[in-house]
Amino acid sequence: MPRNVRLSLGAVVLLLNAVQWVAAEAVAAAAWTAPPYSYAANYISDLGVPDCGALFQGRELCSPLHPLMNTSFALEGILFATGVVLLSCLATGRARRVFVSLAVAHGVAMVLVGLFHGSADGPDHTLFIHGGAAAVGILCANTVAILSGALRSLGAPPAYRAFSIAVGVLGLLSEAFVGASASTAGLFERGGVYSWLLWSAVTGTLLLAGHPRRRPATADSVPA
């Protein structure tokens, strides 16, 4: 596949990924009316729980459109992994292998998030897999964002590099405050997820606008 076609396709995939997640989440949240879904207090994963009326960690769960959100979880993993792998041609050597490995790990993790629900009524291993996969997915995607800014030889503008590092770091830091308060758990969780969705949207837009298009002059290396 020609390099320019690969970059354009990767950009479209990343943009589509961000849009489909935000749209699916908004529709699923709007369908949750008893009690009303809270973007600040409820976890994103609550939208994928199939048990209506269940009480879990003090939150009453009832997501009528849980299949939609679980499909979006899995689709996000597939699209993000595909988009980053397509764009990995901007890197060379070890950096390229790291990008691909992180993208694939994120993809597998998010598919597992969609398959194994964070439900209190399910088997213990289901909740364990869901939580572990979510953590891996968040870590890998934010690390991709950070590395895309840290590697100068990708040919990205300085402003984009600073943005990528900042959004990835803030995403990881946001996750550290998820357990600070039940009333803000969902808000901080979203900080760690919307970070990579924003990165996907900005990266896709930048690439479609034509930056960067040059091939790196030297092999990339991952910072120690």
mmCIF file of N, CA and C in Angstrom, residues 91-175:
data_model
loop_
_atom_site.group_PDB
_atom_site.id
_atom_site.type_symbol
_atom_site.label_atom_id
_atom_site.label_comp_id
_atom_site.label_asym_id
_atom_site.label_seq_id
_atom_site.Cartn_x
_atom_site.Cartn_y
_atom_site.Cartn_z
ATOM 1 N N ALA A 91 7.309 5.854 11.720
ATOM 2 C CA ALA A 91 8.445 5.511 12.577
ATOM 3 C C ALA A 91 9.243 4.381 11.939
ATOM 4 N N THR A 92 10.434 4.154 12.451
ATOM 5 C CA THR A 92 11.267 3.062 11.956
ATOM 6 C C THR A 92 11.899 2.344 13.136
ATOM 7 N N GLY A 93 12.449 1.176 12.868
ATOM 8 C CA GLY A 93 13.205 0.451 13.875
ATOM 9 C C GLY A 93 12.391 0.070 15.092
ATOM 10 N N ARG A 94 13.028 0.225 16.266
ATOM 11 C CA ARG A 94 12.403 -0.200 17.515
ATOM 12 C C ARG A 94 11.147 0.605 17.824
ATOM 13 N N ALA A 95 11.159 1.885 17.492
ATOM 14 C CA ALA A 95 9.998 2.733 17.769
ATOM 15 C C ALA A 95 8.761 2.217 17.059
ATOM 16 N N ARG A 96 8.944 1.787 15.833
ATOM 17 C CA ARG A 96 7.798 1.260 15.078
ATOM 18 C C ARG A 96 7.254 0.008 15.737
ATOM 19 N N ARG A 97 8.134 -0.871 16.182
ATOM 20 C CA ARG A 97 7.701 -2.102 16.847
ATOM 21 C C ARG A 97 6.967 -1.792 18.149
ATOM 22 N N VAL A 98 7.430 -0.765 18.866
ATOM 23 C CA VAL A 98 6.775 -0.379 20.122
ATOM 24 C C VAL A 98 5.378 0.155 19.845
ATOM 25 N N PHE A 99 5.258 1.016 18.835
ATOM 26 C CA PHE A 99 3.943 1.559 18.481
ATOM 27 C C PHE A 99 2.963 0.439 18.144
ATOM 28 N N VAL A 100 3.403 -0.487 17.316
ATOM 29 C CA VAL A 100 2.534 -1.593 16.896
ATOM 30 C C VAL A 100 2.163 -2.460 18.091
ATOM 31 N N SER A 101 3.130 -2.760 18.956
ATOM 32 C CA SER A 101 2.864 -3.604 20.123
ATOM 33 C C SER A 101 1.847 -2.946 21.054
ATOM 34 N N LEU A 102 2.021 -1.645 21.309
ATOM 35 C CA LEU A 102 1.090 -0.926 22.179
ATOM 36 C C LEU A 102 -0.303 -0.878 21.564
ATOM 37 N N ALA A 103 -0.369 -0.659 20.265
ATOM 38 C CA ALA A 103 -1.661 -0.577 19.583
ATOM 39 C C ALA A 103 -2.404 -1.913 19.631
ATOM 40 N N VAL A 104 -1.686 -2.991 19.369
ATOM 41 C CA VAL A 104 -2.310 -4.316 19.389
ATOM 42 C C VAL A 104 -2.747 -4.671 20.808
ATOM 43 N N ALA A 105 -1.907 -4.366 21.802
ATOM 44 C CA ALA A 105 -2.275 -4.648 23.197
ATOM 45 C C ALA A 105 -3.529 -3.873 23.580
ATOM 46 N N HIS A 106 -3.597 -2.612 23.163
ATOM 47 C CA HIS A 106 -4.791 -1.807 23.430
ATOM 48 C C HIS A 106 -6.009 -2.413 22.750
ATOM 49 N N GLY A 107 -5.841 -2.828 21.501
ATOM 50 C CA GLY A 107 -6.963 -3.397 20.760
ATOM 51 C C GLY A 107 -7.519 -4.642 21.426
ATOM 52 N N VAL A 108 -6.639 -5.549 21.808
ATOM 53 C CA VAL A 108 -7.066 -6.780 22.473
ATOM 54 C C VAL A 108 -7.753 -6.454 23.797
ATOM 55 N N ALA A 109 -7.172 -5.515 24.544
ATOM 56 C CA ALA A 109 -7.732 -5.142 25.849
ATOM 57 C C ALA A 109 -9.142 -4.586 25.709
ATOM 58 N N MET A 110 -9.376 -3.720 24.738
ATOM 59 C CA MET A 110 -10.686 -3.100 24.592
ATOM 60 C C MET A 110 -11.733 -4.087 24.074
ATOM 61 N N VAL A 111 -11.321 -5.052 23.293
ATOM 62 C CA VAL A 111 -12.247 -6.107 22.883
ATOM 63 C C VAL A 111 -12.687 -6.904 24.111
ATOM 64 N N LEU A 112 -11.740 -7.178 25.006
ATOM 65 C CA LEU A 112 -12.068 -7.882 26.246
ATOM 66 C C LEU A 112 -12.994 -7.044 27.126
ATOM 67 N N VAL A 113 -12.789 -5.730 27.137
ATOM 68 C CA VAL A 113 -13.676 -4.846 27.904
ATOM 69 C C VAL A 113 -15.107 -4.977 27.404
ATOM 70 N N GLY A 114 -15.257 -5.072 26.084
ATOM 71 C CA GLY A 114 -16.587 -5.202 25.511
ATOM 72 C C GLY A 114 -17.218 -6.568 25.739
ATOM 73 N N LEU A 115 -16.392 -7.584 25.879
ATOM 74 C CA LEU A 115 -16.905 -8.949 26.050
ATOM 75 C C LEU A 115 -17.182 -9.298 27.509
ATOM 76 N N PHE A 116 -16.370 -8.753 28.410
ATOM 77 C CA PHE A 116 -16.513 -9.055 29.833
ATOM 78 C C PHE A 116 -16.979 -7.788 30.556
ATOM 79 N N HIS A 117 -18.187 -7.827 31.083
ATOM 80 C CA HIS A 117 -18.806 -6.640 31.663
ATOM 81 C C HIS A 117 -18.421 -6.442 33.127
ATOM 82 N N GLY A 118 -18.389 -5.179 33.534
ATOM 83 C CA GLY A 118 -18.084 -4.861 34.922
ATOM 84 C C GLY A 118 -19.306 -4.987 35.796
ATOM 85 N N SER A 119 -19.861 -6.173 35.880
ATOM 86 C CA SER A 119 -21.110 -6.404 36.605
ATOM 87 C C SER A 119 -20.861 -7.084 37.945
ATOM 88 N N ALA A 120 -21.563 -6.626 38.975
ATOM 89 C CA ALA A 120 -21.429 -7.230 40.300
ATOM 90 C C ALA A 120 -22.068 -8.611 40.355
ATOM 91 N N ASP A 121 -23.002 -8.887 39.442
ATOM 92 C CA ASP A 121 -23.715 -10.161 39.462
ATOM 93 C C ASP A 121 -23.019 -11.252 38.659
ATOM 94 N N GLY A 122 -21.968 -10.896 37.932
ATOM 95 C CA GLY A 122 -21.268 -11.887 37.126
ATOM 96 C C GLY A 122 -20.210 -12.620 37.932
ATOM 97 N N PRO A 123 -19.576 -13.623 37.335
ATOM 98 C CA PRO A 123 -18.500 -14.355 38.012
ATOM 99 C C PRO A 123 -17.349 -13.413 38.373
ATOM 100 N N ASP A 124 -16.604 -13.756 39.422
ATOM 101 C CA ASP A 124 -15.506 -12.905 39.870
ATOM 102 C C ASP A 124 -14.475 -12.670 38.773
ATOM 103 N N HIS A 125 -14.189 -13.716 37.978
ATOM 104 C CA HIS A 125 -13.164 -13.571 36.955
ATOM 105 C C HIS A 125 -13.586 -12.588 35.864
ATOM 106 N N THR A 126 -14.901 -12.427 35.653
ATOM 107 C CA THR A 126 -15.392 -11.504 34.636
ATOM 108 C C THR A 126 -15.042 -10.067 34.989
ATOM 109 N N LEU A 127 -15.300 -9.694 36.245
ATOM 110 C CA LEU A 127 -14.984 -8.350 36.700
ATOM 111 C C LEU A 127 -13.477 -8.124 36.706
ATOM 112 N N PHE A 128 -12.723 -9.157 37.060
ATOM 113 C CA PHE A 128 -11.264 -9.056 37.082
ATOM 114 C C PHE A 128 -10.723 -8.811 35.672
ATOM 115 N N ILE A 129 -11.229 -9.565 34.705
ATOM 116 C CA ILE A 129 -10.780 -9.401 33.314
ATOM 117 C C ILE A 129 -11.153 -8.019 32.798
ATOM 118 N N HIS A 130 -12.387 -7.595 33.107
ATOM 119 C CA HIS A 130 -12.850 -6.294 32.641
ATOM 120 C C HIS A 130 -11.963 -5.168 33.190
ATOM 121 N N GLY A 131 -11.735 -5.186 34.499
ATOM 122 C CA GLY A 131 -10.922 -4.141 35.110
ATOM 123 C C GLY A 131 -9.481 -4.148 34.632
ATOM 124 N N GLY A 132 -8.906 -5.343 34.533
ATOM 125 C CA GLY A 132 -7.527 -5.446 34.067
ATOM 126 C C GLY A 132 -7.367 -5.000 32.628
ATOM 127 N N ALA A 133 -8.320 -5.418 31.788
ATOM 128 C CA ALA A 133 -8.262 -5.040 30.375
ATOM 129 C C ALA A 133 -8.430 -3.536 30.206
ATOM 130 N N ALA A 134 -9.330 -2.936 30.986
ATOM 131 C CA ALA A 134 -9.540 -1.488 30.909
ATOM 132 C C ALA A 134 -8.256 -0.745 31.287
ATOM 133 N N ALA A 135 -7.576 -1.217 32.328
ATOM 134 C CA ALA A 135 -6.336 -0.577 32.763
ATOM 135 C C ALA A 135 -5.256 -0.662 31.680
ATOM 136 N N VAL A 136 -5.138 -1.833 31.067
ATOM 137 C CA VAL A 136 -4.151 -2.020 29.996
ATOM 138 C C VAL A 136 -4.491 -1.124 28.802
ATOM 139 N N GLY A 137 -5.773 -1.081 28.446
ATOM 140 C CA GLY A 137 -6.188 -0.262 27.312
ATOM 141 C C GLY A 137 -5.877 1.200 27.521
ATOM 142 N N ILE A 138 -6.174 1.710 28.704
ATOM 143 C CA ILE A 138 -5.923 3.118 29.024
ATOM 144 C C ILE A 138 -4.432 3.419 29.023
ATOM 145 N N LEU A 139 -3.649 2.544 29.638
ATOM 146 C CA LEU A 139 -2.197 2.741 29.707
ATOM 147 C C LEU A 139 -1.575 2.751 28.311
ATOM 148 N N CYS A 140 -1.924 1.779 27.493
ATOM 149 C CA CYS A 140 -1.311 1.646 26.172
ATOM 150 C C CYS A 140 -1.664 2.808 25.256
ATOM 151 N N ALA A 141 -2.929 3.204 25.232
ATOM 152 C CA ALA A 141 -3.346 4.283 24.333
ATOM 153 C C ALA A 141 -2.705 5.612 24.712
ATOM 154 N N ASN A 142 -2.649 5.908 26.007
ATOM 155 C CA ASN A 142 -2.023 7.158 26.430
ATOM 156 C C ASN A 142 -0.512 7.139 26.188
ATOM 157 N N THR A 143 0.093 5.968 26.297
ATOM 158 C CA THR A 143 1.526 5.849 26.013
ATOM 159 C C THR A 143 1.795 6.078 24.531
ATOM 160 N N VAL A 144 0.907 5.608 23.662
ATOM 161 C CA VAL A 144 1.031 5.872 22.226
ATOM 162 C C VAL A 144 1.035 7.373 21.970
ATOM 163 N N ALA A 145 0.122 8.071 22.632
ATOM 164 C CA ALA A 145 0.060 9.528 22.468
ATOM 165 C C ALA A 145 1.351 10.192 22.917
ATOM 166 N N ILE A 146 1.868 9.777 24.070
ATOM 167 C CA ILE A 146 3.096 10.364 24.597
ATOM 168 C C ILE A 146 4.278 10.111 23.668
ATOM 169 N N LEU A 147 4.410 8.880 23.184
ATOM 170 C CA LEU A 147 5.531 8.544 22.302
ATOM 171 C C LEU A 147 5.446 9.278 20.976
ATOM 172 N N SER A 148 4.218 9.493 20.478
ATOM 173 C CA SER A 148 4.075 10.191 19.202
ATOM 174 C C SER A 148 4.563 11.629 19.304
ATOM 175 N N GLY A 149 4.567 12.172 20.521
ATOM 176 C CA GLY A 149 5.104 13.510 20.722
ATOM 177 C C GLY A 149 6.567 13.505 21.098
ATOM 178 N N ALA A 150 7.018 12.437 21.734
ATOM 179 C CA ALA A 150 8.397 12.382 22.221
ATOM 180 C C ALA A 150 9.408 12.114 21.112
ATOM 181 N N LEU A 151 8.988 11.446 20.041
ATOM 182 C CA LEU A 151 9.920 11.088 18.975
ATOM 183 C C LEU A 151 9.984 12.199 17.922
ATOM 184 N N ARG A 152 11.061 12.943 17.912
ATOM 185 C CA ARG A 152 11.205 14.085 17.010
ATOM 186 C C ARG A 152 11.237 13.669 15.545
ATOM 187 N N SER A 153 11.787 12.501 15.271
ATOM 188 C CA SER A 153 11.973 12.085 13.884
ATOM 189 C C SER A 153 10.681 11.692 13.183
ATOM 190 N N LEU A 154 9.543 11.765 13.878
ATOM 191 C CA LEU A 154 8.273 11.503 13.192
ATOM 192 C C LEU A 154 7.919 12.657 12.259
ATOM 193 N N GLY A 155 8.572 13.790 12.417
ATOM 194 C CA GLY A 155 8.333 14.912 11.532
ATOM 195 C C GLY A 155 7.117 15.731 11.887
ATOM 196 N N ALA A 156 6.598 15.594 13.095
ATOM 197 C CA ALA A 156 5.404 16.320 13.510
ATOM 198 C C ALA A 156 5.759 17.737 13.943
ATOM 199 N N PRO A 157 4.838 18.690 13.768
ATOM 200 C CA PRO A 157 5.082 20.067 14.217
ATOM 201 C C PRO A 157 5.288 20.115 15.726
ATOM 202 N N PRO A 158 6.067 21.079 16.218
ATOM 203 C CA PRO A 158 6.320 21.190 17.665
ATOM 204 C C PRO A 158 5.047 21.295 18.491
ATOM 205 N N ALA A 159 4.064 22.030 17.991
ATOM 206 C CA ALA A 159 2.815 22.198 18.745
ATOM 207 C C ALA A 159 2.099 20.863 18.913
ATOM 208 N N TYR A 160 2.123 20.045 17.859
ATOM 209 C CA TYR A 160 1.486 18.725 17.947
ATOM 210 C C TYR A 160 2.239 17.833 18.922
ATOM 211 N N ARG A 161 3.557 17.904 18.890
ATOM 212 C CA ARG A 161 4.356 17.076 19.791
ATOM 213 C C ARG A 161 4.067 17.429 21.238
ATOM 214 N N ALA A 162 3.996 18.735 21.523
ATOM 215 C CA ALA A 162 3.698 19.176 22.890
ATOM 216 C C ALA A 162 2.295 18.744 23.298
ATOM 217 N N PHE A 163 1.353 18.866 22.375
ATOM 218 C CA PHE A 163 -0.025 18.445 22.653
ATOM 219 C C PHE A 163 -0.088 16.962 22.968
ATOM 220 N N SER A 164 0.562 16.136 22.170
ATOM 221 C CA SER A 164 0.507 14.686 22.347
ATOM 222 C C SER A 164 1.072 14.258 23.698
ATOM 223 N N ILE A 165 2.209 14.834 24.057
ATOM 224 C CA ILE A 165 2.804 14.500 25.347
ATOM 225 C C ILE A 165 1.896 14.942 26.486
ATOM 226 N N ALA A 166 1.402 16.176 26.374
ATOM 227 C CA ALA A 166 0.559 16.720 27.444
ATOM 228 C C ALA A 166 -0.724 15.928 27.617
ATOM 229 N N VAL A 167 -1.397 15.606 26.506
ATOM 230 C CA VAL A 167 -2.684 14.920 26.612
ATOM 231 C C VAL A 167 -2.499 13.502 27.143
ATOM 232 N N GLY A 168 -1.404 12.838 26.762
ATOM 233 C CA GLY A 168 -1.146 11.494 27.263
ATOM 234 C C GLY A 168 -0.819 11.484 28.742
ATOM 235 N N VAL A 169 0.037 12.422 29.162
ATOM 236 C CA VAL A 169 0.416 12.511 30.577
ATOM 237 C C VAL A 169 -0.791 12.870 31.434
ATOM 238 N N LEU A 170 -1.573 13.850 30.989
ATOM 239 C CA LEU A 170 -2.764 14.249 31.741
ATOM 240 C C LEU A 170 -3.773 13.110 31.817
ATOM 241 N N GLY A 171 -3.858 12.321 30.752
ATOM 242 C CA GLY A 171 -4.759 11.175 30.756
ATOM 243 C C GLY A 171 -4.381 10.166 31.817
ATOM 244 N N LEU A 172 -3.085 9.878 31.921
ATOM 245 C CA LEU A 172 -2.622 8.930 32.938
ATOM 246 C C LEU A 172 -2.783 9.496 34.342
ATOM 247 N N LEU A 173 -2.492 10.787 34.515
ATOM 248 C CA LEU A 173 -2.643 11.409 35.824
ATOM 249 C C LEU A 173 -4.101 11.436 36.258
ATOM 250 N N SER A 174 -4.990 11.648 35.311
ATOM 251 C CA SER A 174 -6.414 11.700 35.635
ATOM 252 C C SER A 174 -6.885 10.385 36.237
ATOM 253 N N GLU A 175 -6.376 9.275 35.716
ATOM 254 C CA GLU A 175 -6.776 7.966 36.222
ATOM 255 C C GLU A 175 -6.374 7.774 37.680
#
